[in-house]
mmCIF file of C-alpha atoms in Angstrom:
data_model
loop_
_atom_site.group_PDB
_atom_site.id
_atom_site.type_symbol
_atom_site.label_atom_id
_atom_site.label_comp_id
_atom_site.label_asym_id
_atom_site.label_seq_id
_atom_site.Cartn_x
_atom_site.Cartn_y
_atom_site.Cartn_z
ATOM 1 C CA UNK A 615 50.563 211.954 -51.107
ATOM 2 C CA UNK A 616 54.087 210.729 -51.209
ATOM 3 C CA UNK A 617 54.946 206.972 -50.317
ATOM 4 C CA UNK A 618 58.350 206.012 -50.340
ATOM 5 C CA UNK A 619 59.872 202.084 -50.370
ATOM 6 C CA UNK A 620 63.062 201.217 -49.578
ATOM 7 C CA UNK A 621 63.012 197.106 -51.452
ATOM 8 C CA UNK A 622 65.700 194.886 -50.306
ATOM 9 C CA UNK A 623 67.226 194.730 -54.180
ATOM 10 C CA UNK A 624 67.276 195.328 -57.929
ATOM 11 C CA UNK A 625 64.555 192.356 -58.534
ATOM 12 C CA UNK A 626 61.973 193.617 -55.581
ATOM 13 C CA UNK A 627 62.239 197.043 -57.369
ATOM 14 C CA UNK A 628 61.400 195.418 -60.603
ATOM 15 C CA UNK A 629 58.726 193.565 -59.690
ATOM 16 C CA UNK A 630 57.028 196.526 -57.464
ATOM 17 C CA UNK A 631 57.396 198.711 -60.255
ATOM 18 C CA UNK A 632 55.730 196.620 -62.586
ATOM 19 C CA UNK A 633 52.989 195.981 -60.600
ATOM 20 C CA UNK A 634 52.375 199.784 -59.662
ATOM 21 C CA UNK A 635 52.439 200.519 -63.426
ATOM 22 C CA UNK A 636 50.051 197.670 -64.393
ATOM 23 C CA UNK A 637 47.975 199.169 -61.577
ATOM 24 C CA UNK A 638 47.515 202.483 -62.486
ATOM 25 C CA UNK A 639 47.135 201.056 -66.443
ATOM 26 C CA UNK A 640 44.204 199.209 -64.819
ATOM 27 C CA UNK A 641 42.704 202.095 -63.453
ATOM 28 C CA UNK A 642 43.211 204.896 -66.348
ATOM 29 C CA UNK A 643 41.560 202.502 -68.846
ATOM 30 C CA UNK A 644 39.007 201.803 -66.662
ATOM 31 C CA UNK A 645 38.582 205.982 -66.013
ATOM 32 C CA UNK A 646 39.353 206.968 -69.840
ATOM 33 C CA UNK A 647 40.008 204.023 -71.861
ATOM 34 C CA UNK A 648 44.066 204.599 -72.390
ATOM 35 C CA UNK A 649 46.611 204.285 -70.403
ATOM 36 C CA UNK A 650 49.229 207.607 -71.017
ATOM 37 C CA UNK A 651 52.291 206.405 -69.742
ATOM 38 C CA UNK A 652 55.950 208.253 -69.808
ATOM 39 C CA UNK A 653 58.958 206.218 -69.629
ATOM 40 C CA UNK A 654 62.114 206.731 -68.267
ATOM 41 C CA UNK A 655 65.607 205.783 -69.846
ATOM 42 C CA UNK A 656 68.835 204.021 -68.047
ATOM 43 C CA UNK A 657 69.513 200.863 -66.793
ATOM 44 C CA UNK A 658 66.719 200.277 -63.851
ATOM 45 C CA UNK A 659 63.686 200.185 -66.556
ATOM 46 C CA UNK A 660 65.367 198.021 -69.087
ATOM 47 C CA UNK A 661 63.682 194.712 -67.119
ATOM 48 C CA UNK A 662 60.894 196.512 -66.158
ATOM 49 C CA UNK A 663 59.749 197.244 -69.879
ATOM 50 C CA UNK A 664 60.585 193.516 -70.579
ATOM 51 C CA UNK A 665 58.493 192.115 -68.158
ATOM 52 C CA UNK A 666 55.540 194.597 -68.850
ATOM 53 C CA UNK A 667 55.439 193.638 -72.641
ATOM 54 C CA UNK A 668 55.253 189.758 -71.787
ATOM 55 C CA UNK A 669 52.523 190.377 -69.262
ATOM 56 C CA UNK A 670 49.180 189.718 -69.935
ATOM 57 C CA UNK A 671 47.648 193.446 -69.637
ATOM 58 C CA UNK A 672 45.709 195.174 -72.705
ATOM 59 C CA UNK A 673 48.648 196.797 -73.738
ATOM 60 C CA UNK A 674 46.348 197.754 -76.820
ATOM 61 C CA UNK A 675 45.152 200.780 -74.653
ATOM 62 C CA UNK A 676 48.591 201.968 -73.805
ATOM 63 C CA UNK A 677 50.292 204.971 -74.828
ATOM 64 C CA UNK A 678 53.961 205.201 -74.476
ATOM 65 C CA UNK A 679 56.034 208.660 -74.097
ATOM 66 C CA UNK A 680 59.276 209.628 -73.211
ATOM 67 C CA UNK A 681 60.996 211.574 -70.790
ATOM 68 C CA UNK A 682 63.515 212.543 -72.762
ATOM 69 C CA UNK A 683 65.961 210.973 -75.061
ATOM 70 C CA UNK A 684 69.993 211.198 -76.273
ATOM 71 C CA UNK A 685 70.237 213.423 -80.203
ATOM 72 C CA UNK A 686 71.639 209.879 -81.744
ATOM 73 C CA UNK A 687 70.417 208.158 -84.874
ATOM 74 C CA UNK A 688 67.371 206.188 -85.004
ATOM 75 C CA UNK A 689 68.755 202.495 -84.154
ATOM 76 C CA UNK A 690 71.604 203.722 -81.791
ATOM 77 C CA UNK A 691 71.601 201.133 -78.773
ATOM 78 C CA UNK A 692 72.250 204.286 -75.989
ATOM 79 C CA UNK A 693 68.240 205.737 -77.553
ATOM 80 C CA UNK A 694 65.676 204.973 -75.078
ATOM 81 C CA UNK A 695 63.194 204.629 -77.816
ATOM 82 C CA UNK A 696 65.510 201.576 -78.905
ATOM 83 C CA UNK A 697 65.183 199.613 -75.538
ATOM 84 C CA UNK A 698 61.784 199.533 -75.265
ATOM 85 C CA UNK A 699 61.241 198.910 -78.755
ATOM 86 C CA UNK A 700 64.036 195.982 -78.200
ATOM 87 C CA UNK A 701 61.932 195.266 -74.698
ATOM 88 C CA UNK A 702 59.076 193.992 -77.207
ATOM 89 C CA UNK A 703 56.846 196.770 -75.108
ATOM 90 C CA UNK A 704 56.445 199.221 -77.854
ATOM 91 C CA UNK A 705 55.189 196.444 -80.644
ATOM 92 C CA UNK A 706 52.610 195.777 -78.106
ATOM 93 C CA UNK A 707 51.206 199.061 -77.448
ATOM 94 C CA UNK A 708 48.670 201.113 -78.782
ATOM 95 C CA UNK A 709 50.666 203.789 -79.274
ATOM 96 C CA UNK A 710 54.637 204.902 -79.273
ATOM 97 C CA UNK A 711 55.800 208.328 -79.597
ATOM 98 C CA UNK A 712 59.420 208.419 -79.639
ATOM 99 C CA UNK A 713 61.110 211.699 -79.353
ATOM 100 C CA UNK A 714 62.463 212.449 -82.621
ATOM 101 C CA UNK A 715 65.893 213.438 -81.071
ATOM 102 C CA UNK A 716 67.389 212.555 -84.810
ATOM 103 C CA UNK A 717 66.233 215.832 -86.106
ATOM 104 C CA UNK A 718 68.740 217.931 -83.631
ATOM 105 C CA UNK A 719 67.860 219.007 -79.869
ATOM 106 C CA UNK A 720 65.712 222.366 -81.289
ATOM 107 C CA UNK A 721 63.421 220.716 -83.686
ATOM 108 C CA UNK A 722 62.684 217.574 -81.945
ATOM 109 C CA UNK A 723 61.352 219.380 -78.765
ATOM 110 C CA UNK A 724 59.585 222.054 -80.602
ATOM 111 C CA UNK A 725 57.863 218.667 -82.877
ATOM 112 C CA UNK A 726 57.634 216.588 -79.386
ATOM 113 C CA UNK A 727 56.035 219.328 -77.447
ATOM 114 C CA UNK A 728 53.054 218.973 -79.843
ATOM 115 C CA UNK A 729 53.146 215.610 -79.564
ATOM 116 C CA UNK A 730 52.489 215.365 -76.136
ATOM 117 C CA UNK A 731 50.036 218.748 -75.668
ATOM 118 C CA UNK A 732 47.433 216.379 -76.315
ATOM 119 C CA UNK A 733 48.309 213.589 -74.310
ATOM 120 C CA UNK A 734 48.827 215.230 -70.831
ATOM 121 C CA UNK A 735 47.721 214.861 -68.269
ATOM 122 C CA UNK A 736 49.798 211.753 -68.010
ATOM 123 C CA UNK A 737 48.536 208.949 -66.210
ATOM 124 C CA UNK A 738 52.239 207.655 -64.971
ATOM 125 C CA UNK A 739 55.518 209.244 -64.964
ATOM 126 C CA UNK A 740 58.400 206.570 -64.707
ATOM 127 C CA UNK A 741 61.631 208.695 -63.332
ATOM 128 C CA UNK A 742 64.829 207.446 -62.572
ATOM 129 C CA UNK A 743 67.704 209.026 -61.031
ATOM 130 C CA UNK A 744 70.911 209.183 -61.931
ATOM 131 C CA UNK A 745 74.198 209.333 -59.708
ATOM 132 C CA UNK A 746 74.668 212.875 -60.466
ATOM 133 C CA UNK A 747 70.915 213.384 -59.467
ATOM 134 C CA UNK A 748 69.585 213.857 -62.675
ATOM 135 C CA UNK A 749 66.339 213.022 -63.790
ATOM 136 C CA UNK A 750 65.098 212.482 -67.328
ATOM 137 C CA UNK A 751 67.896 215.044 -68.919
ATOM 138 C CA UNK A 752 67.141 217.689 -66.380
ATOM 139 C CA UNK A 753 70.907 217.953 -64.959
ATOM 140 C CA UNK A 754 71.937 219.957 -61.791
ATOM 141 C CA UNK A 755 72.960 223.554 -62.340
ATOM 142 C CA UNK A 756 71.139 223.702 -65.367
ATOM 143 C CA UNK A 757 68.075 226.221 -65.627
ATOM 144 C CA UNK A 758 64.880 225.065 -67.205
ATOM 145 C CA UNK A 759 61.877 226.801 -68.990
ATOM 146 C CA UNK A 760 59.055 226.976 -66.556
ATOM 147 C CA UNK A 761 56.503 227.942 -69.361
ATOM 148 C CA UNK A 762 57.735 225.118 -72.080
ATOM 149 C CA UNK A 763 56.855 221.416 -72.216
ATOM 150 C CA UNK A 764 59.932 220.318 -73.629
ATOM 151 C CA UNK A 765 63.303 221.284 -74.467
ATOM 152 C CA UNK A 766 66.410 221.128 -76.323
ATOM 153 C CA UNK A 767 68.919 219.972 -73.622
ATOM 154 C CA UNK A 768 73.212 221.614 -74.418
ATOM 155 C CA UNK A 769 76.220 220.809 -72.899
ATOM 156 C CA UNK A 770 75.229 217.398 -70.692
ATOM 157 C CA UNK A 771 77.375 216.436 -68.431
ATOM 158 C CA UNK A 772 77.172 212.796 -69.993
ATOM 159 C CA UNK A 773 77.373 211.757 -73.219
ATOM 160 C CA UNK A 774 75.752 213.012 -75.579
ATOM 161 C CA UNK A 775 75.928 216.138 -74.782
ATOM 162 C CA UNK A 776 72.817 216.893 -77.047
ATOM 163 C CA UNK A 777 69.078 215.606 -75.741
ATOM 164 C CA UNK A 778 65.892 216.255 -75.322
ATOM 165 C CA UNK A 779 63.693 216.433 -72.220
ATOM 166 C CA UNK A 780 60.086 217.084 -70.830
ATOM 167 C CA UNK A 781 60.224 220.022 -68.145
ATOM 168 C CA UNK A 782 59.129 219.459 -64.506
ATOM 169 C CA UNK A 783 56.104 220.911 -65.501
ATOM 170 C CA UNK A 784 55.094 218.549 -68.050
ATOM 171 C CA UNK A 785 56.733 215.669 -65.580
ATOM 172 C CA UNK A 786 54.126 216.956 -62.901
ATOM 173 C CA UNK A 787 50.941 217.258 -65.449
ATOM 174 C CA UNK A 788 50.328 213.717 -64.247
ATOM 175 C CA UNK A 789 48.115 211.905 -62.374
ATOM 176 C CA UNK A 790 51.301 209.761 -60.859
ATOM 177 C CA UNK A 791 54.982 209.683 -60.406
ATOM 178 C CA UNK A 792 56.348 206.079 -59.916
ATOM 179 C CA UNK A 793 60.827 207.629 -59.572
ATOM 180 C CA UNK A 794 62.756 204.426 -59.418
ATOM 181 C CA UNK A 795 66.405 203.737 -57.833
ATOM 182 C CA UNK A 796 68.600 200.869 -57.495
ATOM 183 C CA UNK A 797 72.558 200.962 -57.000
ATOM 184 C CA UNK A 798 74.401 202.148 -53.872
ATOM 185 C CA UNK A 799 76.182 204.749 -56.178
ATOM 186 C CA UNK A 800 72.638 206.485 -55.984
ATOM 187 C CA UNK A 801 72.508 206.696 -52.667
ATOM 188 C CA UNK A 802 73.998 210.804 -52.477
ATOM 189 C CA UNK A 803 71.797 211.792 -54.902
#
């Protein structure tokens, strides 16, 4: 079942996205005693991690994954491993399993799709869009594996050019999918 909201701005998506994710944490530890969550890079998330880490939840049962991430060192600001490590959400967690996007695009998905073989199904998938209407690094035009978890992402259309994403079908092997706008330059996508 598909429910969309239309929020009247930037801080009403925040706060409904926080409390859908603290929701569904809720219920997966109360199902399976973790809460398997992937988490989407850009902009709209950055107050959304921020907020999560200073809540009150048992964070201790979380498990945070990525949708995909930019080939960059370690402790380059544009990594979304770096913002929610700066958001104070991944200290706080029970788990974090960055991408390893340092390695190169090929060897970081082949290491990431092990990673997260044993995680899925997800409990929530945090998407955002981009103005291009991209999601994760899965960019128009481009063709994607429909047996493979993960993979090496060439040739972006924004910088870097080099990532790493989940497929839609490790995206869908979820029990949720919480996708997140905000910005009229979104609005055509």
């Amino acid at each position: 079942m598909s429910v969309w909201r239309i929020l009247k701005d930037a801080e009403a998506v925040t706060s409904e996205a926080v409390s859908l994710i603290q929701q569904a944490a809720d219920e997966a530890i109360a199902r399976h005693g973790e809460f398997r969550l992937v988490l989407s890079g850009g902009t709209t998330p950055r107050e959304i991690y921020r907020r999560l880490a200073a809540s009150a939840g048992d964070l201790g049962r979380w498990r945070l994954y990525y949708g995909d991430e930019r080939c960059l060192p370690v402790d380059d600001l544009q990594r979304n491993s770096r913002m929610v490590e700066e958001s104070g959400l991944a200290a706080k967690a029970g788990g974090h399993f960055p991408i390893p996007a340092e390695r190169g695009a090929e060897a970081a998905a082949s290491a990431y799709a092990q990673t997260i073989e044993t995680a899925l199904p997800f409990d929530l998938v945090l998407l955002g869009v981009g103005e291009d209407g991209h999601t994760a690094s899965l960019f128009p035009g481009h063709d994607w594996s429909d047996t493979a978890l993960v993979v090496p992402v060439r040739n972006a259309p924004k910088p870097p050019p080099d990532r790493v994403s989940l497929t839609p079908r490790a995206l869908r092997d979820c029990r949720r999918i919480l996708v997140i706008l905000t910005g009229i330059g979104k609005a055509g996508a």
